[in-house]
């Protein structure tokens, strides 16, 4: 194991950028692109796109790439058409390994058997049964089937190395098959692959030994090990350490740490999880084994990653989503451009939320991710350079200005307020979304580096824009008004009855909510406002210890699986004074039903814990001195509240676009409308940013 040493290129990240001898492979730095399925792995027709995606990360300078999971056999596929490391597929993958190696990169293939998580009828698991994540009941693996699984892992690993991969990773975490064999809750076998902790780890150890024999000593063998299952009946810490030592004895070169099963009721990767929340466990494992250890989960900040390595808490750091956001992060660090790193905000909206519903992943702040062959920012020839005005400094405007400038156009960005950020700036004020501010800081730095002129506090007129070739209107949205008696927002509390405010007034602190609050609208913004009004102060996201207590995460040495029931919120253990908050929606559907697949359940859990009173199928009538009048379940009632917050959707702010269109002539600038100014329904930052880049790419 090589020790970190100063890098001549960027001493600020000397540990992160130092090389490492891993097995018989030398990595250029300690950054690992962790495995993440992006939806390009399953179909041969997507191979060129997958190759371009992985090649871009190799050119960005990452030390080691781990692919998305490929099953060793049909029963282990995630879906019926899911990726499998069969002979034909691996032969085709030579285009990927050549692409990565031509960029001086290193890449290993992850072998993943889904077990009871497989959403297909051939699913097989240690003891049979159905998981919460699949509509199919898995069959119990026979003893012969278990032995056959060992052979199939070894065959798949050999095929991967023959295809040019530098090695393989065995997925033994996140609740997949190998993890299922290790946990008493899913392994109730009475044969040699069950019956106590030694029997439960027999299969993972046998597979590790067989794979090492199959790939030889020169190829890299990684094992993704679960440090904290976060499910009742999971592993104990002592069992994890014994497994780790057994894996090292069987030839595993590196242990990549994983946290939490996919079915766990504790968040592990969303933005409300504190940065580095699970590093102490990684450090503990590193102190007990003699092979390098990779830290993971919410370690997207290069400064934090550097600290983890410099303190000796890990040997490498895994960043998956961060390298979706910025494939050139390692190169930027090495060149002293850390301020220009595109910040991952762990929102999951365009990546994991898409993958879990069978769509291709991308990235909210980098729509080119996994779309490298389709969304191309080609530099313009000098004679084709255009003067471009971008009006509006929200996410769509920021990305439009940046993309146009990076192509070589001369860009000026106008923002009517004194701050950039638009709706994203408001989102950053929600407890648990503090990292959204990182994205805004990154945009500001990149705009400056690209030479974009920024005019704050200016709302340009058509006359101001007459000298530009193109105007990109990204003026965003405004809160939708409610056309009912008493619903007009008021700057000051009335003499009697509730004050009506918009969510924007509340989050920008132009208004203060009282002790009894009604929130009109239970979409994403309504849920955010409910959390803003009820979350503990300070936010648990800013204190890893408080967050672990908040979610019932405990020492796996003391509690099997490392999780207990999370404590309920009370005034005694909560820094915020308890409020009575009502969250109301017209729809009959479950509140939060439209939120992201990986994040919605977290928000709903927080609402329940905070005691937010939820109302569905509501008809609003009026607001007067008595309060908010409504009809619920066919009965009229009045909510006696101090404050009513309007979160009833948004409307496009498109006045400028209309003015420019009305006065257009042959010499007028071309007008492009993007983001919320184009479509306000279901406020969607991912769509807005992607549309902005598409427009800029076509200028």
C-alpha atoms as one frame of an Amber mdcrd trajectory, in Angstrom:
protein
   0.000   0.000   0.000   1.509   3.333  -1.072   1.394   6.329   1.259  -0.043
   9.651   0.058   2.631  12.116  -1.054   2.524  15.739  -2.243   1.323  16.299
  -5.801   3.328  18.788  -7.809   0.142  19.843  -9.618  -2.105  20.698  -6.687
  -0.713  20.461  -3.149  -4.132  21.340  -1.740  -5.268  17.834  -2.719  -1.990
  16.002  -2.217  -3.614  12.927  -0.630  -6.492  12.720  -3.098  -4.271  13.104
  -6.151  -1.445  10.826  -5.039  -0.996   7.490  -6.849  -1.726   4.127  -5.256
  -0.519   0.614  -5.983  -3.685  -1.475  -5.804  -2.990  -5.139  -6.253  -0.687
  -5.152  -9.291  -2.382  -2.067 -10.718  -1.105   1.473 -10.224  -3.828   4.123
  -9.989  -3.012   7.727 -10.843  -5.049   9.038  -7.891  -7.308   7.941  -5.042
 -10.600   8.848  -6.754 -12.878   5.958  -7.663 -15.940   6.309  -9.825 -18.220
   4.003  -7.850 -20.642   1.649  -9.544 -23.959   3.125 -10.595 -26.379   1.773
 -13.162 -27.193   4.502 -15.702 -29.616   2.600 -17.938 -27.148   2.061 -20.790
 -25.897  -1.318 -19.615 -28.827  -3.519 -20.596 -29.168  -3.124 -24.373 -26.474
  -3.762 -27.024 -27.746  -0.749 -28.967 -26.599   1.506 -26.126 -23.022   0.241
 -26.101 -21.602   3.241 -27.989 -23.355   5.614 -25.582 -22.052   3.674 -22.558
 -18.547   3.698 -23.988 -18.700   7.468 -24.518 -20.033   7.989 -20.998 -17.269
   5.939 -19.346 -14.594   7.276 -21.680 -15.475  10.842 -20.739 -14.828  10.005
 -17.063 -11.521   8.340 -17.952 -10.452  11.458 -19.879 -11.453  13.489 -16.839
  -8.701  11.746 -14.905 -10.466   9.489 -12.392  -8.161   6.826 -10.947 -10.498
   3.841 -11.246 -13.916   3.302 -12.823 -16.340   0.633 -11.600 -19.113  -0.178
 -14.077 -22.771  -0.676 -13.327 -23.678  -4.144 -12.127 -23.747  -7.102 -14.524
 -25.217 -10.396 -13.374 -23.214 -13.620 -13.571 -26.330 -15.543 -14.681 -29.948
 -15.110 -15.775 -31.511 -15.479 -12.333 -29.408 -12.639 -10.972 -30.454 -10.048
 -13.545 -32.077  -6.958 -12.057 -34.806  -7.167 -14.703 -35.704  -9.750 -17.348
 -33.650  -7.823 -19.897 -31.004  -6.684 -17.450 -27.260  -6.686 -17.952 -25.479
 -10.034 -17.780 -21.781 -10.783 -18.173 -22.315 -13.533 -20.737 -19.776 -14.320
 -23.433 -21.413 -12.277 -26.219 -21.868  -9.201 -24.027 -18.306  -9.279 -22.737
 -16.910  -9.618 -26.260 -18.820  -6.473 -27.224 -17.440  -4.670 -24.149 -13.998
  -4.548 -25.693 -15.059  -1.227 -27.203 -15.506   0.102 -23.641 -12.192  -1.152
 -22.292 -10.331   0.210 -25.336 -11.998   3.604 -24.927 -11.022   3.811 -21.269
  -7.491   2.493 -21.735  -6.873   4.856 -24.663  -7.617   7.662 -22.189  -5.081
   6.179 -19.735  -7.896   5.025 -17.462  -8.460   1.887 -15.391 -11.803   0.097
 -15.267 -13.285  -2.956 -13.555 -16.628  -4.658 -14.119 -19.007  -5.063 -11.208
 -20.629  -8.489 -10.879 -24.021  -8.161  -9.192 -26.532 -10.913  -8.489 -29.786
  -9.263  -7.461 -31.154 -12.167  -5.396 -34.590 -11.352  -3.995 -34.315  -7.816
  -5.429 -34.587  -9.140  -8.999 -37.720  -7.778 -10.679 -38.127 -10.825 -12.920
 -39.614 -14.337 -12.557 -36.290 -16.247 -12.346 -35.301 -14.500  -9.109 -33.447
 -16.711  -6.623 -32.279 -16.026  -3.073 -30.912 -17.847  -0.003 -34.273 -18.781
   1.497 -36.817 -17.700  -1.078 -39.521 -15.121  -0.524 -40.402 -11.702  -1.817
 -38.657  -8.408  -1.133 -40.364  -5.008  -0.871 -38.619  -4.006  -4.100 -39.875
  -6.699  -6.474 -43.317  -7.934  -7.555 -41.849 -11.447  -7.950 -41.365 -14.045
  -5.261 -37.850 -15.465  -5.400 -37.232 -19.202  -5.254 -34.837 -20.772  -2.759
 -31.465 -21.636  -4.224 -30.799 -25.368  -4.002 -27.425 -26.618  -2.793 -26.565
 -27.456  -6.391 -27.781 -24.030  -7.497 -25.605 -22.387  -4.868 -22.507 -24.267
  -6.032 -23.416 -23.408  -9.623 -23.630 -19.731  -8.670 -20.026 -19.853  -7.467
 -18.954 -21.283 -10.837 -20.961 -18.689 -12.762 -19.356 -15.792 -10.869 -15.930
 -17.187 -11.730 -16.819 -17.665 -15.420 -18.243 -14.148 -15.669 -15.145 -12.672
 -14.034 -12.876 -14.495 -16.470 -14.901 -13.220 -19.416 -14.607  -9.649 -18.104
 -10.831  -9.834 -17.826 -10.591 -11.420 -21.275 -12.605  -8.455 -22.602  -9.919
  -6.090 -21.335 -11.288  -5.119 -17.926  -8.584  -4.545 -15.317 -10.482  -6.679
 -12.866 -13.890  -7.135 -11.270 -15.837  -6.021  -8.233 -18.141  -8.386  -6.364
 -21.287  -6.619  -5.164 -21.749  -7.797  -1.584 -23.632  -4.788  -0.253 -26.938
  -2.882  -0.563 -29.021  -6.000   0.115 -28.182  -7.942  -3.053 -27.611 -11.723
  -3.106 -24.271 -11.949  -1.278 -25.527  -9.522   1.359 -28.714 -11.582   1.660
 -26.647 -14.689   2.414 -24.857 -12.820   5.208 -27.936 -11.607   7.108 -30.049
 -13.821   9.401 -33.180 -11.976   8.296 -32.853 -13.328   4.724 -30.761 -16.460
   5.243 -32.634 -19.146   7.160 -30.874 -22.086   5.515 -29.897 -25.176   7.512
 -27.149 -26.384   5.163 -23.476 -25.364   4.966 -24.504 -21.981   3.498 -26.528
 -21.120   6.612 -26.550 -22.312  10.234 -24.801 -19.451  11.972 -22.451 -16.669
  10.932 -19.773 -18.997   9.573 -22.238 -20.727   7.271 -23.801 -17.458   6.153
 -20.465 -16.094   4.936 -19.485 -19.351   3.205 -20.912 -18.331  -0.179 -19.305
 -14.860  -0.418 -15.960 -16.325   0.611 -16.271 -19.198  -1.859 -17.106 -16.788
  -4.677 -14.178 -14.513  -3.810 -11.776 -17.479  -3.861 -13.180 -18.850  -7.133
 -13.042 -15.463  -8.835  -9.458 -14.896  -7.722  -8.466 -18.253  -9.224 -10.346
 -17.438 -12.442  -8.858 -13.994 -13.093  -5.308 -14.690 -11.929  -3.022 -12.620
  -9.765  -2.579  -9.689 -12.159  -6.238  -8.607 -12.298  -7.779  -6.440  -9.595
 -10.370  -7.996  -7.270 -12.592  -5.615  -5.323 -15.397  -6.563  -2.948 -18.160
  -4.118  -2.032 -18.796  -4.889   1.613 -21.780  -3.739   3.669 -20.597  -1.961
   6.806 -24.072  -1.151   8.034 -27.126  -3.032   6.760 -29.646  -0.702   8.448
 -32.284  -3.442   8.508 -33.428  -5.456  11.538 -31.739  -8.832  11.502 -28.730
  -7.582   9.564 -25.096  -8.303  10.343 -23.184  -7.412  13.489 -19.924  -5.503
  13.332 -17.913  -8.523  14.466 -19.401 -10.574  11.619 -18.472  -7.847   9.126
 -14.870  -7.725  10.332 -14.487 -11.531  10.198 -15.885 -11.469   6.650 -13.491
  -8.685   5.629 -10.478 -10.592   6.926 -11.666 -13.761   5.212 -12.014 -11.911
   1.917  -8.472 -10.564   2.214  -7.181 -14.059   2.880  -8.854 -15.257  -0.321
  -7.156 -12.670  -2.473  -9.421  -9.618  -2.440  -7.245  -6.563  -3.183  -9.541
  -3.800  -1.931 -12.714  -3.437   0.121 -15.221  -0.891  -1.162 -17.619   0.087
   1.604 -21.390   0.165   1.197 -24.046   1.470   3.557 -27.643   0.311   3.916
 -29.894  -2.076   2.031 -32.130  -0.586  -0.633 -35.163  -1.491   1.476 -33.780
   0.195   4.612 -35.942   2.884   6.164 -32.927   5.101   6.782 -31.739   7.446
   4.019 -28.103   6.960   3.011 -27.554   8.931  -0.200 -30.079  11.794  -0.345
 -28.991  15.368   0.168 -30.320  15.488   3.748 -27.714  12.894   4.802 -24.724
  14.715   6.327 -21.542  14.666   4.301 -19.267  11.894   5.482 -21.850  10.539
   7.920 -20.501   6.989   7.669 -16.762   7.672   7.507 -16.175   6.618  11.161
 -17.208   3.055  10.276 -14.909   3.040   7.260 -12.048   4.206   9.469 -12.854
   1.470  11.979 -12.746  -1.208   9.279  -9.488   0.166   7.879  -7.877  -0.204
  11.298  -8.792  -3.910  11.400  -7.778  -5.152   7.927  -4.577  -5.237   5.905
  -6.021  -4.299   2.510  -6.941  -0.838   1.197 -10.441   0.441   1.991 -12.634
   2.718  -0.129 -14.940   5.209   1.621 -18.320   6.026   0.069 -21.723   7.682
   0.587 -22.056  11.471   0.550 -18.371  12.170  -0.048 -18.799  14.353  -3.129
 -16.952  17.348  -1.670 -13.250  17.183  -2.708 -12.176  19.033   0.436 -13.891
  16.459   2.648 -12.470  13.614   0.556  -8.985  15.069   1.018  -9.482  15.268
   4.789 -10.687  11.656   4.987  -7.586  10.429   3.167  -5.171  12.736   4.973
  -6.487  11.545   8.351  -5.952   7.929   7.304  -9.642   7.042   7.548  -9.622
   5.435   4.090  -7.230   4.716   1.241  -9.523   5.791  -1.597 -12.776   7.711
  -1.944 -15.696   6.661  -4.130 -17.708   9.297  -5.975 -20.448   8.075  -8.291
 -23.022  10.844  -8.680 -20.354  13.553  -8.330 -18.701  12.185 -11.472 -22.042
  12.338 -13.237 -22.127  16.025 -12.331 -18.525  16.671 -13.340 -16.576  14.007
 -15.241 -13.501  16.248 -15.208 -13.348  16.770 -11.439  -9.937  15.045 -10.975
  -8.383  17.035 -13.804  -9.767  20.305 -12.425  -8.311  19.552  -8.993  -4.933
  18.725 -10.522  -4.979  21.974 -12.511  -5.886  24.118  -9.510  -9.446  24.773
 -10.709 -11.364  23.316  -7.758 -13.702  26.315  -7.698 -14.956  25.314 -11.156
 -15.990  21.799 -10.134 -19.665  21.206 -10.950 -21.187  20.466  -7.563 -23.366
  17.382  -7.066 -26.306  18.254  -4.814 -27.403  14.619  -4.252 -30.925  15.464
  -5.404 -31.276  12.133  -7.304 -33.881  13.709  -9.597 -32.160  12.955 -12.887
 -30.043   9.958 -11.880 -31.288   7.384  -9.368 -34.943   8.417  -9.566 -34.784
   7.722 -13.305 -32.898   4.432 -13.065 -35.311   2.984 -10.508 -38.188   3.431
 -12.946 -36.303   1.959 -15.901 -35.191   5.204 -17.572 -31.756   6.406 -18.570
 -29.927   8.390 -15.924 -28.484  11.833 -16.384 -27.707  14.673 -13.977 -29.752
  17.710 -13.022 -26.708  20.003 -13.082 -25.073  18.243 -16.051 -27.649  17.108
 -18.625 -24.848  15.810 -20.878 -24.195  12.940 -18.428 -25.003   9.622 -20.168
 -26.021  11.716 -23.214 -22.511  12.560 -24.428 -23.154  11.398 -27.987 -26.421
  13.352 -28.307 -25.935  16.634 -26.464 -22.682  17.999 -27.853 -21.312  21.475
 -27.165 -19.270  22.051 -30.312 -16.951  25.104 -30.269 -17.998  27.709 -32.825
 -15.725  29.047 -35.536 -14.644  32.689 -34.974 -16.803  33.921 -37.864 -19.884
  32.331 -36.262 -19.499  33.865 -32.797 -22.739  35.535 -31.693 -23.602  38.072
 -29.022 -26.007  36.310 -26.684 -28.124  37.827 -23.931 -29.525  35.549 -21.259
 -32.276  37.125 -19.179 -32.852  35.462 -15.817 -30.335  34.086 -13.326 -32.114
  30.936 -12.211 -30.782  27.450 -13.038 -31.950  27.546 -16.672 -30.433  30.969
 -17.286 -27.184  30.124 -15.533 -26.684  26.949 -17.561 -27.733  28.588 -20.830
 -25.198  31.371 -20.294 -22.451  28.930 -19.376 -23.085  26.522 -22.256 -23.205
  29.344 -24.798 -19.993  30.882 -23.446 -18.171  27.537 -23.409 -18.973  27.170
 -27.106 -17.259  30.506 -27.729 -20.151  32.968 -27.910 -20.026  36.372 -26.198
 -22.581  36.178 -23.401 -24.179  38.696 -21.049 -26.437  37.490 -18.239 -29.114
  39.823 -16.837 -30.742  39.201 -13.457 -33.471  41.483 -12.079 -32.548  40.888
  -8.417 -29.234  41.319  -6.661 -28.660  37.554  -6.365 -28.310  34.692  -8.801
 -30.115  31.415  -8.256 -33.855  31.857  -8.720 -35.913  28.985  -7.321 -32.761
  26.979  -6.494 -31.682  29.732  -4.132 -34.960  29.320  -2.273 -34.578  25.533
  -2.195 -31.163  25.908  -0.535 -32.932  27.409   2.494 -34.850  24.214   3.199
 -33.296  22.134   6.014 -31.703  19.111   4.393 -31.077  20.935   1.105 -28.221
  23.127   2.240 -25.942  21.629  -0.425 -28.012  23.275  -3.148 -26.026  26.402
  -2.366 -22.903  24.563  -3.591 -24.389  24.356  -7.080 -24.953  28.113  -7.135
 -21.395  28.799  -5.989 -20.097  26.486  -8.706 -22.144  28.246 -11.395 -20.839
  31.658 -10.315 -17.231  30.487 -10.484 -17.670  28.812 -13.866 -19.454  31.819
 -15.345 -16.566  34.025 -14.270 -14.022  31.599 -15.772 -15.984  31.486 -19.034
 -16.011  35.278 -19.293 -19.769  35.770 -18.973 -20.730  39.362 -18.222 -23.224
  39.541 -15.336 -25.630  42.460 -14.800 -27.386  42.153 -11.443 -30.341  44.307
 -10.451 -31.257  44.941 -14.084 -34.485  44.046 -15.840 -33.635  44.691 -19.503
 -36.127  46.134 -21.949 -36.372  45.160 -25.624 -34.394  48.313 -26.388 -31.567
  47.142 -24.083 -31.416  43.852 -25.997 -31.517  45.258 -29.506 -27.778  44.855
 -30.080 -27.698  41.102 -29.424 -27.955  38.340 -32.008 -29.827  35.988 -29.657
 -31.845  36.490 -26.479 -32.476  33.490 -24.237 -35.425  34.306 -21.993 -35.101
  32.400 -18.713 -37.197  34.643 -16.514 -38.606  31.730 -14.550 -41.809  31.528
 -12.583 -43.840  33.280  -9.926 -46.150  31.756  -7.298 -49.578  31.039  -8.749
 -52.286  33.306  -7.272 -55.461  31.754  -5.843 -58.594  33.497  -7.113 -60.795
  33.115  -4.038 -62.000  35.612  -1.418 -59.270  36.546   1.059 -56.448  34.657
  -0.694 -54.528  37.742  -1.836 -51.086  37.863  -0.141 -50.616  40.673   2.381
 -47.371  42.355   3.379 -48.526  42.907   6.970 -50.624  40.731   9.295 -54.294
  41.832   9.241 -56.060  43.091  12.339 -57.992  39.831  12.512 -57.635  36.466
  10.818 -54.628  34.844   9.181 -51.953  36.572   7.143 -51.635  35.196   3.614
 -48.104  34.915   2.224 -46.459  33.183  -0.720 -43.786  30.542  -0.235 -41.340
  32.968  -1.829 -42.086  35.669   0.766 -41.658  33.124   3.545 -38.366  31.632
   2.301 -36.898  35.049   1.535 -37.864  36.074   5.088 -40.121  38.923   4.032
 -42.776  37.224   6.144 -42.736  35.171   9.350 -45.108  32.273   9.982 -47.136
  32.110  13.172 -47.637  29.136  15.488 -50.569  27.743  13.496 -49.985  27.472
   9.751 -51.961  26.194   6.773 -50.030  25.382   3.601 -52.103  25.496   0.421
 -50.679  22.927  -1.993 -48.818  19.721  -1.127 -46.507  19.346  -4.100 -42.744
  19.495  -3.781 -42.708  23.122  -2.652 -45.525  22.608  -0.149 -43.667  19.668
   1.393 -40.466  21.721   1.501 -42.258  24.556   3.288 -43.731  22.125   5.824
 -40.230  20.856   6.596 -38.880  24.411   6.726 -41.458  25.232   9.410 -41.042
  22.072  11.488 -37.446  20.850  11.163 -35.122  20.914  14.175 -32.735  23.824
  14.563 -29.936  23.429  13.688 -30.699  21.089  10.816 -29.572  17.485  11.555
 -27.961  17.509   8.102 -25.283  19.804   9.521 -24.478  17.469  12.444 -23.779
  13.820  11.649 -24.206  12.679  15.244 -27.567  14.415  15.587 -28.653  13.017
  12.226 -27.789   9.442  13.237 -29.821   9.850  16.403 -32.620  11.460  14.402
 -32.877   8.339  12.196 -32.088   5.667  14.784 -28.693   4.727  13.348 -26.638
   3.039  16.035 -23.520   0.985  16.640 -23.711  -2.362  14.775 -21.554  -3.819
  17.553 -24.473  -3.297  19.900 -27.496  -3.789  17.644 -27.677  -6.244  14.759
 -28.072  -4.279  11.527 -27.118  -0.999  13.221 -30.617   0.466  13.388 -33.267
   1.045  16.030 -36.607   2.822  15.900 -35.929   6.513  15.378 -36.950   8.650
  18.371 -40.094  10.701  17.974 -39.741  14.445  17.932 -40.671  16.321  21.087
 -40.079  19.879  22.243 -37.525  18.519  24.705 -35.299  17.052  21.983 -36.049
  19.557  19.226 -34.525  23.015  18.916 -37.566  24.392  17.085 -40.736  25.324
  18.956 -43.501  22.953  17.912 -45.925  24.409  15.371 -49.335  23.220  14.328
 -48.913  22.827  10.577 -51.652  21.777   8.170 -50.632  20.604   4.684 -53.567
  20.657   2.249 -54.150  19.517  -1.311 -57.124  19.265  -3.656 -56.125  15.826
  -4.949 -57.293  12.633  -3.254 -53.925  10.958  -3.838 -51.329  10.371  -1.127
 -49.477  13.526  -0.193 -46.020  13.478  -1.708 -47.024  10.903  -4.348 -45.306
  12.928  -7.063 -41.988  13.248  -5.251 -38.883  11.360  -6.352 -38.621   7.585
  -5.955 -35.543   7.774  -3.729 -36.448  10.920  -1.787 -40.234  11.037  -1.467
 -40.404   8.470   1.332 -37.817  10.454   3.303 -39.921  13.617   3.125 -43.097
  11.739   4.067 -41.336  10.222   7.080 -40.210  13.665   8.216 -43.731  15.052
   7.883 -45.115  12.221  10.023 -42.420  12.674  12.649 -43.057  16.414  12.819
 -46.778  15.852  13.329 -47.811  17.729  10.200 -51.585  17.364   9.763 -52.354
  16.216   6.231 -55.582  17.014   4.362 -56.527  15.471   0.995 -59.442  16.065
  -1.339 -59.974  19.558   0.047 -62.070  22.312  -1.544 -61.077  25.843  -0.538
 -63.797  28.470  -0.060 -62.423  31.666   1.498 -60.195  33.232   4.116 -61.686
  35.713   6.593 -61.378  36.823  10.197 -62.299  33.343  11.411 -59.625  31.536
   9.427 -59.399  29.270   6.380 -62.810  27.970   5.261 -62.793  24.674   3.372
 -64.776  21.529   2.672 -63.201  18.208   3.630 -64.886  14.810   3.434 -68.100
  16.591   2.435 -68.181  18.742   5.581 -67.505  22.446   5.924 -64.865  23.390
   8.472 -62.672  26.281   9.489 -58.970  26.081  10.274 -58.170  28.755  12.842
 -54.624  29.526  11.766 -52.289  32.497  12.028 -50.673  32.121   8.621 -51.699
  30.725   5.240 -48.792  29.942   2.889 -49.612  29.715  -0.810 -47.803  26.857
  -2.569 -50.466  26.297  -5.200 -48.104  26.025  -8.143 -46.369  28.529 -10.379
 -47.054  30.617 -13.444 -44.555  31.505 -16.149 -42.995  34.953 -16.099 -42.895
  35.489 -19.849 -43.717  39.184 -20.300 -40.332  39.924 -21.863 -40.695  37.100
 -24.371 -44.078  38.471 -25.404 -42.687  42.002 -25.789 -39.760  40.785 -27.879
 -42.092  38.749 -30.061 -44.524  41.613 -30.559 -41.814  44.001 -31.753 -39.814
  41.523 -33.815 -38.375  42.507 -37.189 -35.806  41.092 -39.574 -33.045  42.843
 -37.612 -34.347  41.830 -34.177 -32.498  39.238 -32.111 -33.655  35.640 -32.256
 -35.649  34.820 -29.117 -35.489  31.488 -27.276 -37.649  30.805 -24.210 -36.446
  28.182 -21.751 -37.193  26.785 -18.318 -40.099  27.988 -16.227 -40.679  30.935
 -18.569 -41.541  28.358 -21.217 -43.418  25.850 -19.034 -44.207  26.391 -15.364
 -46.281  23.255 -14.720 -44.710  20.896 -12.177 -41.640  23.094 -11.639 -38.841
  20.927 -13.010 -35.231  22.083 -12.731 -33.969  19.040 -14.620 -36.114  19.813
 -17.674 -35.299  23.523 -17.474 -31.534  23.003 -17.389 -31.572  20.386 -20.129
 -33.660  22.661 -22.353 -31.249  25.530 -21.728 -28.257  23.429 -22.828 -30.120
  22.187 -25.901 -30.840  25.756 -26.957 -27.251  26.862 -26.313 -25.885  23.881
 -28.248 -27.880  24.913 -31.324 -26.852  28.598 -31.430
